[in-house]
Structure formats: C-alpha cells, structure tokens
CSV table of C-alpha atoms in Angstrom, one decimal:
chain,number,residue,atom,x,y,z
A,1,MET,CA,-0.1,-16.3,-14.1
A,2,GLN,CA,-1.6,-16.2,-17.7
A,3,SER,CA,-4.8,-14.2,-17.5
A,4,ASP,CA,-6.9,-12.0,-20.3
A,5,ASN,CA,-8.9,-10.6,-17.3
A,6,PRO,CA,-9.3,-7.0,-17.2
A,7,THR,CA,-6.6,-5.2,-15.5
A,8,ALA,CA,-6.8,-2.9,-12.4
A,9,ALA,CA,-4.9,-0.5,-10.1
A,10,ILE,CA,-5.8,0.8,-6.8
A,11,LEU,CA,-4.7,4.4,-5.8
A,12,VAL,CA,-4.9,5.2,-2.2
A,13,ILE,CA,-4.9,9.2,-1.2
A,14,GLY,CA,-4.2,10.4,2.2
A,15,ASP,CA,-1.3,11.9,4.3
A,16,GLU,CA,-2.3,9.9,7.0
A,17,ILE,CA,-1.2,6.7,5.5
A,18,LEU,CA,2.1,8.1,4.6
A,19,SER,CA,2.9,9.7,8.2
A,20,GLY,CA,2.3,6.2,9.6
A,21,ARG,CA,-0.9,7.3,11.6
A,22,THR,CA,-3.2,4.8,9.8
A,23,ARG,CA,-2.5,1.2,8.7
A,24,GLU,CA,-4.4,1.0,5.2
A,25,GLY,CA,-6.7,-1.7,4.8
A,26,ASN,CA,-8.9,-0.6,1.9
A,27,ALA,CA,-6.7,-1.8,-0.9
A,28,HIS,CA,-6.4,-5.1,1.1
A,29,HIS,CA,-10.1,-5.6,1.1
A,30,LEU,CA,-10.6,-4.7,-2.5
A,31,ALA,CA,-7.5,-6.8,-3.9
A,32,GLY,CA,-9.5,-10.0,-2.4
A,33,VAL,CA,-12.8,-8.9,-4.0
A,34,LEU,CA,-10.9,-8.2,-7.4
A,35,SER,CA,-9.4,-11.8,-7.3
A,36,ALA,CA,-12.7,-13.5,-6.5
A,37,THR,CA,-14.8,-11.5,-9.3
A,38,GLY,CA,-12.0,-11.8,-12.2
A,39,PHE,CA,-9.9,-8.8,-12.2
A,40,ASP,CA,-6.2,-8.9,-12.4
A,41,LEU,CA,-4.8,-6.2,-10.0
A,42,ARG,CA,-1.6,-5.2,-11.1
A,43,GLU,CA,-0.5,-2.0,-8.7
A,44,ILE,CA,-1.3,-0.3,-5.6
A,45,ARG,CA,0.0,3.3,-5.2
A,46,VAL,CA,-0.4,5.3,-2.1
A,47,VAL,CA,0.1,9.0,-2.4
A,48,ALA,CA,-0.2,12.2,-0.3
A,49,ASP,CA,-3.2,14.7,-0.3
A,50,ASP,CA,-1.5,16.4,-3.3
A,51,GLN,CA,-3.3,17.6,-6.6
A,52,ASP,CA,0.0,16.9,-8.7
A,53,GLN,CA,0.8,13.6,-7.3
A,54,ILE,CA,-3.1,12.3,-7.7
A,55,VAL,CA,-3.4,13.8,-11.4
A,56,ALA,CA,-0.1,12.0,-12.4
A,57,ALA,CA,-1.2,8.7,-10.8
A,58,ILE,CA,-4.6,8.7,-12.6
A,59,ARG,CA,-3.0,9.4,-16.0
A,60,ALA,CA,-0.5,6.6,-15.6
A,61,PHE,CA,-3.2,4.2,-14.7
A,62,ASP,CA,-6.6,5.1,-16.5
A,63,LYS,CA,-6.5,3.4,-20.2
A,64,SER,CA,-9.0,5.9,-21.1
A,65,LEU,CA,-6.3,8.7,-20.6
A,66,GLY,CA,-3.6,6.6,-22.0
A,67,GLY,CA,-2.8,4.9,-18.8
A,68,ALA,CA,-1.7,1.3,-18.3
A,69,TYR,CA,-4.7,-0.5,-16.8
A,70,ASP,CA,-8.3,-1.2,-17.8
A,71,LEU,CA,-9.6,0.1,-14.4
A,72,LEU,CA,-8.7,2.3,-11.7
A,73,PHE,CA,-10.1,2.4,-8.3
A,74,THR,CA,-9.5,5.2,-5.9
A,75,SER,CA,-9.9,5.5,-2.2
A,76,GLY,CA,-9.8,8.4,0.1
A,77,GLY,CA,-10.2,12.5,-0.1
A,78,ILE,CA,-13.8,12.9,-0.9
A,79,GLY,CA,-14.9,14.2,2.6
A,80,PRO,CA,-16.2,17.6,3.3
A,81,THR,CA,-13.0,19.2,4.7
A,82,HIS,CA,-10.2,21.4,2.9
A,83,ASP,CA,-7.8,18.5,2.5
A,84,ASP,CA,-10.3,16.6,0.5
A,85,ILE,CA,-9.1,17.3,-3.1
A,86,THR,CA,-9.8,14.1,-5.0
A,87,ALA,CA,-12.9,15.4,-6.7
A,88,ASP,CA,-10.8,18.4,-8.1
A,89,ALA,CA,-7.8,16.2,-8.9
A,90,VAL,CA,-9.9,13.6,-10.8
A,91,GLY,CA,-11.8,16.4,-12.6
A,92,ALA,CA,-8.2,17.8,-13.6
A,93,ALA,CA,-6.9,14.7,-14.7
A,94,HIS,CA,-10.1,13.8,-17.0
A,95,GLY,CA,-10.5,17.5,-18.0
A,96,ALA,CA,-13.8,17.9,-16.6
A,97,ILE,CA,-15.2,20.8,-14.6
A,98,VAL,CA,-16.2,19.8,-11.0
A,99,GLU,CA,-19.6,21.2,-9.6
A,100,VAL,CA,-22.4,20.2,-7.5
A,101,ASN,CA,-24.2,17.4,-8.8
A,102,GLU,CA,-28.1,17.7,-8.4
A,103,GLU,CA,-28.4,13.8,-7.9
A,104,ALA,CA,-25.7,13.9,-5.3
A,105,ARG,CA,-27.3,16.8,-3.6
A,106,ALA,CA,-30.6,15.1,-3.3
A,107,MET,CA,-29.0,12.1,-1.7
A,108,LEU,CA,-27.2,14.1,1.0
A,109,GLN,CA,-30.3,16.3,1.5
A,110,ALA,CA,-32.7,13.4,1.9
A,111,ARG,CA,-30.2,12.0,4.6
A,112,TYR,CA,-29.9,15.2,6.2
A,113,ASP,CA,-33.7,15.7,6.5
A,114,ARG,CA,-33.8,12.2,7.9
A,115,ILE,CA,-31.2,12.9,10.7
A,116,GLY,CA,-32.2,16.3,11.4
A,117,VAL,CA,-29.1,18.2,10.2
A,118,GLU,CA,-28.9,21.4,8.1
A,119,MET,CA,-27.1,21.4,4.6
A,120,ASN,CA,-24.0,23.7,4.9
A,121,GLU,CA,-21.4,24.7,2.6
A,122,ASN,CA,-18.9,22.1,3.8
A,123,ARG,CA,-21.5,19.3,3.5
A,124,LEU,CA,-22.3,20.5,-0.1
A,125,ARG,CA,-18.6,20.0,-1.1
A,126,MET,CA,-19.4,16.2,-0.8
A,127,ALA,CA,-21.9,16.8,-3.7
A,128,ARG,CA,-19.2,18.2,-6.2
A,129,VAL,CA,-18.1,15.8,-8.8
A,130,PRO,CA,-16.6,16.1,-12.3
A,131,VAL,CA,-19.2,16.9,-15.0
A,132,GLY,CA,-20.2,13.7,-16.8
A,133,ALA,CA,-19.6,11.4,-13.9
A,134,THR,CA,-22.0,8.8,-12.7
A,135,LEU,CA,-22.7,8.3,-9.0
A,136,ILE,CA,-21.3,5.6,-6.9
A,137,ASP,CA,-24.2,4.7,-4.1
A,138,ASN,CA,-23.2,5.1,-0.4
A,139,ALA,CA,-25.4,2.9,1.7
A,140,VAL,CA,-23.7,4.2,4.9
A,141,SER,CA,-23.6,7.9,4.8
A,142,ALA,CA,-25.2,8.9,1.6
A,143,ALA,CA,-22.3,11.2,0.2
A,144,PRO,CA,-21.6,9.3,-3.1
A,145,GLY,CA,-18.5,8.3,-5.0
A,146,PHE,CA,-18.4,8.6,-8.8
A,147,SER,CA,-17.0,7.1,-11.9
A,148,ILE,CA,-15.6,8.9,-14.8
A,149,GLY,CA,-13.6,7.4,-17.7
A,150,ASN,CA,-12.3,4.1,-16.3
A,151,THR,CA,-11.7,5.8,-13.0
A,152,HIS,CA,-14.1,4.8,-9.8
A,153,VAL,CA,-13.7,7.1,-6.9
A,154,MET,CA,-14.7,6.0,-3.4
A,155,ALA,CA,-14.4,7.1,0.0
A,156,GLY,CA,-11.5,6.5,2.5
A,157,VAL,CA,-13.5,5.5,5.7
A,158,PRO,CA,-13.5,1.8,5.6
A,159,GLU,CA,-17.2,1.1,6.3
A,160,VAL,CA,-18.2,3.5,3.4
A,161,PHE,CA,-15.3,2.2,1.2
A,162,ARG,CA,-16.8,-1.4,1.7
A,163,ALA,CA,-20.2,-0.5,0.9
A,164,MET,CA,-19.2,1.3,-2.4
A,165,VAL,CA,-17.1,-1.7,-3.4
A,166,ALA,CA,-20.2,-3.9,-2.7
A,167,TRP,CA,-22.4,-1.9,-5.0
A,168,LEU,CA,-20.0,-1.2,-7.7
A,169,ILE,CA,-18.0,-4.2,-8.5
A,170,PRO,CA,-21.1,-6.1,-9.6
A,171,GLN,CA,-21.7,-3.6,-12.2
A,172,LEU,CA,-18.5,-4.1,-13.9
A,173,PRO,CA,-17.7,-6.7,-16.6
A,174,GLY,CA,-15.2,-8.9,-14.8
A,175,GLY,CA,-13.5,-12.1,-15.9
A,176,ARG,CA,-12.7,-15.5,-14.5
A,177,PRO,CA,-12.1,-15.6,-10.6
A,178,THR,CA,-8.9,-16.8,-9.6
A,179,GLN,CA,-8.8,-20.5,-8.0
A,180,SER,CA,-6.2,-21.1,-5.6
A,181,ASP,CA,-5.1,-23.9,-3.2
A,182,SER,CA,-2.3,-23.9,-0.4
A,183,VAL,CA,-0.6,-26.2,1.8
A,184,GLU,CA,1.5,-25.6,4.8
A,185,VAL,CA,4.8,-27.4,5.2
A,186,ARG,CA,7.2,-27.6,8.5
A,187,ARG,CA,10.2,-26.9,6.0
A,188,GLY,CA,12.1,-23.9,5.4
A,189,GLU,CA,11.6,-22.1,1.9
A,190,SER,CA,15.3,-23.1,0.7
A,191,GLU,CA,14.2,-26.7,1.3
A,192,VAL,CA,11.1,-26.7,-1.0
A,193,ALA,CA,12.4,-24.0,-3.6
A,194,GLU,CA,13.9,-26.7,-5.9
A,195,ASP,CA,10.6,-28.7,-6.2
A,196,LEU,CA,8.4,-25.5,-6.2
A,197,LYS,CA,10.7,-24.2,-9.1
A,198,ALA,CA,10.2,-27.6,-11.0
A,199,VAL,CA,6.3,-27.6,-10.9
A,200,ALA,CA,6.4,-23.7,-11.7
A,201,LEU,CA,8.3,-24.8,-14.8
A,202,GLU,CA,5.7,-27.6,-15.6
A,203,PHE,CA,2.8,-25.2,-14.9
A,204,PRO,CA,3.5,-22.0,-16.7
A,205,ASP,CA,0.0,-20.8,-16.9
A,206,LEU,CA,-0.2,-20.9,-13.0
A,207,SER,CA,1.5,-18.7,-10.5
A,208,LEU,CA,3.2,-20.8,-7.6
A,209,GLY,CA,4.4,-18.7,-4.3
A,210,SER,CA,6.1,-19.6,-1.0
A,211,TYR,CA,5.5,-17.6,2.2
A,212,PRO,CA,7.5,-18.4,5.0
A,213,PHE,CA,6.0,-18.0,8.6
A,214,GLN,CA,6.9,-18.5,12.2
A,215,ASN,CA,4.6,-19.5,14.9
A,216,GLU,CA,4.7,-21.1,18.2
A,217,HIS,CA,5.7,-24.4,16.7
A,218,GLY,CA,8.6,-22.9,14.9
A,219,TRP,CA,9.2,-21.9,11.2
A,220,GLY,CA,7.3,-23.3,8.3
A,221,THR,CA,6.4,-22.2,4.7
A,222,ASN,CA,3.0,-21.8,3.0
A,223,LEU,CA,2.8,-23.1,-0.5
A,224,VAL,CA,0.3,-21.4,-2.7
A,225,VAL,CA,-0.8,-22.3,-6.4
A,226,ARG,CA,-3.2,-19.9,-8.1
A,227,GLY,CA,-4.6,-19.8,-11.5
A,228,LEU,CA,-8.0,-19.5,-13.6
A,229,ASP,CA,-8.5,-22.9,-14.3
A,230,GLY,CA,-9.3,-25.0,-11.1
A,231,ALA,CA,-8.7,-28.4,-12.6
A,232,ARG,CA,-5.1,-27.1,-13.4
A,233,VAL,CA,-4.5,-25.8,-9.9
A,234,ALA,CA,-5.7,-29.2,-8.4
A,235,GLU,CA,-3.3,-30.8,-10.9
A,236,ALA,CA,-0.3,-28.7,-9.8
A,237,MET,CA,-0.8,-29.1,-6.3
A,238,ALA,CA,-1.2,-32.7,-6.7
A,239,THR,CA,2.1,-32.7,-8.4
A,240,LEU,CA,3.7,-30.6,-5.8
A,241,ARG,CA,2.5,-32.9,-2.9
A,242,GLU,CA,3.9,-35.8,-4.7
A,243,ARG,CA,7.3,-34.3,-5.2
A,244,LEU,CA,7.2,-33.1,-1.4
A,245,ASP,CA,6.0,-36.4,-0.1
A,246,LEU,CA,3.2,-34.8,1.4
B,1,MET,CA,3.5,20.5,5.8
B,2,GLN,CA,6.7,22.4,4.8
B,3,SER,CA,9.7,20.3,5.3
B,4,ASP,CA,13.5,20.1,4.0
B,5,ASN,CA,13.7,16.7,5.4
B,6,PRO,CA,14.9,13.9,2.8
B,7,THR,CA,12.2,12.5,0.8
B,8,ALA,CA,11.4,8.9,0.7
B,9,ALA,CA,9.5,6.3,-1.2
B,10,ILE,CA,8.7,2.5,-0.3
B,11,LEU,CA,8.5,-0.2,-2.9
B,12,VAL,CA,6.6,-3.3,-2.0
B,13,ILE,CA,6.9,-6.3,-4.1
B,14,GLY,CA,5.0,-9.5,-4.1
B,15,ASP,CA,2.2,-11.0,-5.8
B,16,GLU,CA,0.5,-12.0,-2.6
B,17,ILE,CA,-0.3,-8.5,-1.8
B,18,LEU,CA,-2.0,-7.9,-5.0
B,19,SER,CA,-4.1,-11.2,-5.0
B,20,GLY,CA,-5.6,-9.9,-1.5
B,21,ARG,CA,-3.9,-13.1,0.4
B,22,THR,CA,-1.5,-11.0,2.5
B,23,ARG,CA,-2.5,-7.7,4.4
B,24,GLU,CA,0.8,-5.5,3.8
B,25,GLY,CA,2.0,-4.2,7.1
B,26,ASN,CA,5.6,-3.3,6.5
B,27,ALA,CA,5.0,-0.2,4.8
B,28,HIS,CA,3.1,0.9,7.5
B,29,HIS,CA,5.7,0.1,10.2
B,30,LEU,CA,8.3,1.9,8.2
B,31,ALA,CA,6.1,4.8,7.6
B,32,GLY,CA,5.9,5.3,11.4
B,33,VAL,CA,9.6,4.9,11.7
B,34,LEU,CA,10.4,7.4,9.1
B,35,SER,CA,7.9,10.0,10.5
B,36,ALA,CA,9.9,9.6,13.8
B,37,THR,CA,13.3,9.9,12.3
B,38,GLY,CA,12.7,12.9,10.1
B,39,PHE,CA,12.1,11.6,6.6
B,40,ASP,CA,9.5,12.7,4.4
B,41,LEU,CA,7.8,9.6,3.1
B,42,ARG,CA,5.9,10.7,-0.1
B,43,GLU,CA,4.7,7.6,-2.0
B,44,ILE,CA,4.1,3.8,-1.3
B,45,ARG,CA,3.7,1.5,-4.5
B,46,VAL,CA,2.9,-2.3,-4.6
B,47,VAL,CA,4.0,-4.2,-7.6
B,48,ALA,CA,4.2,-7.9,-8.8
B,49,ASP,CA,7.0,-10.3,-8.9
B,50,ASP,CA,7.6,-8.9,-12.3
B,51,GLN,CA,11.1,-7.5,-13.4
B,52,ASP,CA,9.8,-4.6,-15.6
B,53,GLN,CA,7.4,-3.2,-13.1
B,54,ILE,CA,10.1,-3.3,-10.3
B,55,VAL,CA,12.8,-1.7,-12.5
B,56,ALA,CA,10.4,1.2,-13.6
B,57,ALA,CA,9.6,1.8,-9.9
B,58,ILE,CA,13.2,2.0,-9.0
B,59,ARG,CA,13.9,4.3,-11.9
B,60,ALA,CA,10.9,6.6,-11.0
B,61,PHE,CA,12.0,6.9,-7.4
B,62,ASP,CA,15.8,6.5,-6.8
B,63,LYS,CA,17.3,9.9,-7.1
B,64,SER,CA,20.8,8.6,-8.0
B,65,LEU,CA,19.0,7.1,-11.2
B,66,GLY,CA,17.1,10.4,-11.8
B,67,GLY,CA,14.4,9.6,-9.8
B,68,ALA,CA,12.0,11.7,-7.6
B,69,TYR,CA,12.9,10.8,-4.2
B,70,ASP,CA,16.2,10.9,-2.1
B,71,LEU,CA,15.8,7.3,-0.7
B,72,LEU,CA,13.8,4.4,-1.8
B,73,PHE,CA,13.2,1.3,0.6
B,74,THR,CA,12.0,-1.7,-0.8
B,75,SER,CA,10.4,-4.8,0.8
B,76,GLY,CA,10.0,-8.5,-0.5
B,77,GLY,CA,11.3,-10.9,-3.1
B,78,ILE,CA,15.1,-11.7,-1.5
B,79,GLY,CA,14.1,-15.4,-0.4
B,80,PRO,CA,15.4,-18.6,-1.9
B,81,THR,CA,12.8,-19.3,-4.5
B,82,HIS,CA,12.1,-18.8,-8.2
B,83,ASP,CA,9.7,-15.9,-7.8
B,84,ASP,CA,12.4,-14.1,-5.7
B,85,ILE,CA,13.9,-11.7,-8.3
B,86,THR,CA,14.2,-8.4,-6.4
B,87,ALA,CA,18.1,-8.7,-6.4
B,88,ASP,CA,18.2,-9.3,-10.1
B,89,ALA,CA,15.6,-6.4,-10.8
B,90,VAL,CA,17.6,-4.0,-8.6
B,91,GLY,CA,20.9,-5.1,-10.3
B,92,ALA,CA,19.1,-4.5,-13.8
B,93,ALA,CA,17.9,-0.9,-12.6
B,94,HIS,CA,21.4,0.1,-11.3
B,95,GLY,CA,23.2,-1.4,-14.2
B,96,ALA,CA,25.2,-3.7,-11.7
B,97,ILE,CA,26.1,-7.4,-12.2
B,98,VAL,CA,24.3,-9.8,-9.9
B,99,GLU,CA,26.5,-12.3,-8.1
B,100,VAL,CA,27.3,-14.1,-4.7
B,101,ASN,CA,28.6,-11.9,-2.1
B,102,GLU,CA,31.4,-13.4,-0.2
B,103,GLU,CA,30.4,-11.5,2.9
B,104,ALA,CA,26.9,-12.5,2.6
B,105,ARG,CA,27.8,-16.1,2.1
B,106,ALA,CA,29.9,-16.2,5.1
B,107,MET,CA,26.8,-14.7,7.2
B,108,LEU,CA,24.8,-17.6,5.6
B,109,GLN,CA,27.4,-20.2,6.3
B,110,ALA,CA,27.9,-19.3,9.8
B,111,ARG,CA,24.3,-19.4,10.6
B,112,TYR,CA,23.9,-22.7,8.9
B,113,ASP,CA,26.7,-24.2,10.5
B,114,ARG,CA,25.3,-23.0,14.1
B,115,ILE,CA,21.7,-24.5,13.1
B,116,GLY,CA,23.2,-27.7,11.4
B,117,VAL,CA,22.0,-27.4,7.9
B,118,GLU,CA,23.8,-27.6,4.6
B,119,MET,CA,24.3,-24.8,2.2
B,120,ASN,CA,22.6,-25.5,-1.0
B,121,GLU,CA,22.0,-23.8,-4.4
B,122,ASN,CA,18.8,-22.1,-3.4
B,123,ARG,CA,20.2,-21.1,0.0
B,124,LEU,CA,23.2,-19.7,-1.7
B,125,ARG,CA,20.4,-17.4,-3.9
B,126,MET,CA,20.2,-15.6,-0.9
B,127,ALA,CA,23.8,-14.3,-1.1
B,128,ARG,CA,23.3,-12.8,-4.6
B,129,VAL,CA,23.4,-9.1,-4.5
B,130,PRO,CA,24.5,-6.4,-7.0
B,131,VAL,CA,28.2,-5.9,-7.4
B,132,GLY,CA,29.1,-2.7,-5.3
B,133,ALA,CA,26.2,-3.0,-3.0
B,134,THR,CA,26.7,-2.8,0.9
B,135,LEU,CA,24.9,-5.3,3.2
B,136,ILE,CA,22.0,-4.7,5.6
B,137,ASP,CA,22.1,-6.8,8.6
B,138,ASN,CA,19.7,-9.7,9.3
B,139,ALA,CA,19.4,-10.3,13.1
B,140,VAL,CA,16.7,-12.7,12.5
B,141,SER,CA,17.9,-15.4,9.8
B,142,ALA,CA,21.2,-14.1,8.7
B,143,ALA,CA,20.3,-13.6,5.0
B,144,PRO,CA,21.1,-10.1,4.3
B,145,GLY,CA,19.4,-7.0,2.5
B,146,PHE,CA,21.7,-4.6,0.6
B,147,SER,CA,21.9,-0.9,-0.1
B,148,ILE,CA,22.9,0.4,-3.7
B,149,GLY,CA,22.7,3.9,-4.9
B,150,ASN,CA,19.7,5.2,-2.9
B,151,THR,CA,18.0,1.9,-2.9
B,152,HIS,CA,17.8,-0.1,0.3
B,153,VAL,CA,16.5,-3.6,-0.4
B,154,MET,CA,14.9,-5.4,2.7
B,155,ALA,CA,13.1,-8.7,3.1
B,156,GLY,CA,9.3,-8.9,3.0
B,157,VAL,CA,8.8,-11.4,6.0
B,158,PRO,CA,7.7,-9.0,8.7
B,159,GLU,CA,10.1,-10.0,11.4
B,160,VAL,CA,12.9,-9.8,9.1
B,161,PHE,CA,11.9,-6.4,7.6
B,162,ARG,CA,11.6,-5.0,11.1
B,163,ALA,CA,15.1,-6.0,12.1
B,164,MET,CA,16.7,-4.6,9.1
B,165,VAL,CA,14.8,-1.3,9.4
B,166,ALA,CA,16.0,-1.2,13.0
B,167,TRP,CA,19.6,-1.7,11.9
B,168,LEU,CA,19.5,0.4,8.8
B,169,ILE,CA,17.7,3.6,9.9
B,170,PRO,CA,20.0,5.0,12.4
B,171,GLN,CA,22.7,4.9,9.9
B,172,LEU,CA,21.0,7.2,7.5
B,173,PRO,CA,21.2,11.1,7.7
B,174,GLY,CA,17.7,12.0,8.9
B,175,GLY,CA,16.2,15.4,9.4
B,176,ARG,CA,13.8,16.7,11.8
B,177,PRO,CA,11.2,14.3,13.5
B,178,THR,CA,7.6,14.9,12.6
B,179,GLN,CA,5.6,16.3,15.9
B,180,SER,CA,1.8,15.7,16.1
B,181,ASP,CA,-1.0,16.5,18.5
B,182,SER,CA,-4.6,15.2,18.2
B,183,VAL,CA,-8.1,15.6,19.7
B,184,GLU,CA,-11.1,13.6,19.3
B,185,VAL,CA,-14.5,15.5,18.9
B,186,ARG,CA,-18.0,14.0,19.0
B,187,ARG,CA,-19.0,16.0,15.9
B,188,GLY,CA,-19.1,15.0,12.4
B,189,GLU,CA,-16.3,16.3,9.8
B,190,SER,CA,-18.6,18.7,8.0
B,191,GLU,CA,-19.4,20.4,11.3
B,192,VAL,CA,-15.7,21.2,12.1
B,193,ALA,CA,-14.5,21.8,8.5
B,194,GLU,CA,-14.8,25.6,8.5
B,195,ASP,CA,-12.8,25.9,11.7
B,196,LEU,CA,-10.0,23.4,10.6
B,197,LYS,CA,-9.9,25.0,7.4
B,198,ALA,CA,-9.4,28.6,9.1
B,199,VAL,CA,-6.6,27.2,11.4
B,200,ALA,CA,-4.9,25.5,8.4
B,201,LEU,CA,-4.9,28.8,6.5
B,202,GLU,CA,-3.4,30.6,9.7
B,203,PHE,CA,-0.5,27.6,10.1
B,204,PRO,CA,0.4,27.1,6.4
B,205,ASP,CA,3.7,25.3,7.6
B,206,LEU,CA,1.6,22.7,9.3
B,207,SER,CA,-0.6,19.8,8.2
B,208,LEU,CA,-4.3,19.6,9.4
B,209,GLY,CA,-6.1,16.6,9.0
B,210,SER,CA,-9.6,15.3,10.1
B,211,TYR,CA,-10.4,11.5,10.2
B,212,PRO,CA,-13.9,10.5,11.0
B,213,PHE,CA,-14.4,7.3,13.0
B,214,GLN,CA,-17.4,5.1,14.2
B,215,ASN,CA,-17.3,3.2,17.5
B,216,GLU,CA,-20.1,2.0,19.9
B,217,HIS,CA,-20.7,5.5,21.0
B,218,GLY,CA,-21.6,6.8,17.6
B,219,TRP,CA,-19.6,9.1,15.3
B,220,GLY,CA,-16.9,11.4,15.9
B,221,THR,CA,-13.7,12.9,14.4
B,222,ASN,CA,-10.0,12.7,15.2
B,223,LEU,CA,-8.3,16.1,14.3
B,224,VAL,CA,-4.7,16.1,13.9
B,225,VAL,CA,-2.0,18.7,13.8
B,226,ARG,CA,1.4,17.7,12.3
B,227,GLY,CA,4.5,19.5,11.8
B,228,LEU,CA,8.1,19.8,12.5
B,229,ASP,CA,8.2,22.6,15.2
B,230,GLY,CA,6.6,21.3,18.5
B,231,ALA,CA,5.8,24.9,19.5
B,232,ARG,CA,3.9,25.6,16.4
B,233,VAL,CA,2.0,22.4,16.5
B,234,ALA,CA,1.0,23.2,20.2
B,235,GLU,CA,0.0,26.7,19.0
B,236,ALA,CA,-2.2,25.6,16.3
B,237,MET,CA,-3.9,23.0,18.7
B,238,ALA,CA,-4.6,25.6,21.2
B,239,THR,CA,-6.2,27.7,18.5
B,240,LEU,CA,-8.2,25.1,17.0
B,241,ARG,CA,-9.5,24.1,20.5
B,242,GLU,CA,-10.2,27.6,21.2
B,243,ARG,CA,-12.4,27.8,17.9
B,244,LEU,CA,-14.1,24.6,18.6
B,245,ASP,CA,-14.7,25.4,22.4
B,246,LEU,CA,-13.0,22.5,23.6
C-alpha cells in the first residue's frame, strides 16, 4: 500500500508474554487505532525485561536515535517492582539520566491522598522518568507514561495502556486514515488467487489480502482491500466482485 | 531466569496483524508450548508481507546464518496468493533456490484427489519450498511447512499452525521445561514490591514477576515464580508466602 503517512513501531516489554503466561493485546489495540488515525505501523517486537534487548530495540526503531521509524510506542515495565526497568532502559537508549519527576510525583501524591495510602519508595519508582521527557496522562491509576525523542512509553496493564493511547494519539500529527472494504466468499484461497492477483496488479496503490477462515458452514476466504483513498478502494472492490461474479 | 535451554525467536509475517484487522494468537500458543518443552523464547517480531523485512529478521535470528538464537519459528505467508512471499524470502535469506518440491506436490495432489478438486498454478505455489528444506506435516489441509537451517516455517491459519507445532516440536531437542507457581493477593503491586524484590535477590536462578489485575472485587496482583528446578520454585514461593503472611 502506497503511503506517506508517518511510520511507527510498537515495542512490547515483558517476560510474561514470552513465557506464554499472558496473551498480548495492547499491540493489537494500538494497531487498530494507528490505522484509523493515519499512522503506518511497520513492526511489532516483543522482548524480555532485559535492558540490553530494550535499548537495542529503541535504537533500531526511534528515528531521533538513527532508527528506522518516525514513532515508537512501548508497552510494559513501568510499574513499581524490581522487574520494571523500562524507564531506565529508555533513559539509557536516549542518553538521559532517570530521576524522580516532580510533576509525576505530584500526580501520584494527589491520587494517594485521595485513596488514603502512603507514598513509599516503591510507589515513588513510578515517578522516575528520563530528564527531558514529557508526561503521558494516566486517567486510570495516575502513574504517568512519558515521551522522549520519538519514543512514547506506556503501561502494560491493558486498561491503563488504552487510557494512555486515548490521551496521546490525538496529540500526534497523523496522516490519512486507512480505508478498507472486505467481502466473504465461500471458496478456497487458491480458487480466488488469480483474480485477486490481477486486481492487485491493476491497483498497485492499494493492498489486497485474502484470509482463509473455517466455521460451522465450512471453509471460506475473506478478501480485504485497503488503501488511503476511499474511492480507489471502492473501485478495486467493484472490479474484484465483477471478476468473481459476486 | 538462569537457563542453558536452547533459545528461540518467533517471526510472525502478515499485513493483517499490523493493520489491526487480526489479533495474533499463534505466537502466544507457541510461547506456551516452548515453555513446556524446554525452549527459552527470547523475542517475537511481527513484520509486513515485505521481503526485505522478512529476510532481515531471519538473518538476525537464525544462528545458522549468524543470528542471535538457536531456533527460529515463523508463522504466515505460505498460502497460494500473490501476497504469500514467505517461501521466497526464506530461500533468499538462506541462499537457496525455491522450486516445487515433489514430496510436497504429492501431498497436495493426494488431498485434491480425495476432495475432488483440480491442481492449478496457485495451488501448486504451496508446494514451492527452498531446495534442501525438509517438510513439516500439515494434518489439516496438506500444504506443508518446511525447515531449513534453524528456520522452521509454518502457516498463519491458526488451526494449521497448531497442527504443525504439534508435529514439529517433539522432533526438536528441547531442554528442561519451565516450572511455575503463582499466588493471587488482594494488594497493589507497590505493597508487595519490597518483599518480591528481596525474594528475587535470594533466588537469582529464578524469575519472579508481579502482574496487577482488575476484576469485580477490585484490584489485586498475581505473583509468579518461574524456573527450571521445581524444588527451587517451591522454596521461593514458600519464602514469599511467609514474608507476605499468606
């Protein structure tokens, strides 16, 4: 699909994904939001709670550090426990000291005052961010995410991740949203492959995909056309329907 | 977690994951299987149907090509349509010509004879594999996966992926399965962080993690201990329970 939309990557941080304990869903959520708001997601990477892996991925992705993509979003590793090392790793990648941010401390303190718990050393860890970072609001549990360079650091807890995405994305300069149309056929992929390829060649600015499925009525295939120009998407879908006698 | 188990990476290939259309589940399934059979999954990467991205990832991961991990498993892009480019990309990464494999053709032909459809050019695409590869059985729909170097190439359709994993994994020399134990506490992460850290320092051979959750009764935290030695895991969990008065 041709696009001059900003490019993006997602870095998911957490042993619990790699051990098979947790099925990751944050990347899927953000992928849908990025498509709808005009960002071109190029890669998702999942790494362990391991500083070297996190730093290497940030450097590979963040354009401000010579990486491949315009924007990098991270999920996970910013809680209060010993295995939450994302803030330090992001600081190391960006060459920034990590220390308690007074604005973040105030956000946490206001919440703790409200719910009647004491600030402690572990809770204060959640106010540590790289110097020079700006904060990402957390409407759920106060402990903020942060942005530094082109890296946007968010929590792994799904409710908090979604709240941070909802706050952050409208502030980023996006491009043209992806338009898509799809049709379900009761045929195997190999029966529609030739027509699909012909239409893909006729519409090189669009992305045409086929996704086989299985349900109680048997096998079938979903045919999906995606692109930035809704009229072109509609034209390609009409051409495809005509070729397939739909 | 200390381990001399074989290391592994998973490469998921498909525009439909990056566009947000499809929520990926194959990597989660395989992650659980790898934990249980003694492989140490270090990284998951999701890339587009893009030859350069696929080739770069294979070279970064496959030890036989100078990559970082002992084993690489891929998911997606081996169907009959124009956007199924995984076989060609794997061939390019491994410096192998890709052509119709007679054993694979026979597998497909046997199935088509049984279900009464004709072989055609698109279906025959699914028999194309790099020269020198060995086949991975597909008990669901016949079109095989394949292994070359340390790269194991499987289908993206979940039912087929699972069948291929079930056939392949028992043939690979694994290590010691991961043992784990967990306990749920009705406390926030920041209340248990100090005790968790102390136990983590006492058991440096194990991995201790905390995972906050939210349900109808409020917030809580799951505490998880993982390691290769079941007795050590039990010992660490007992120590943790004692510290937390559980």
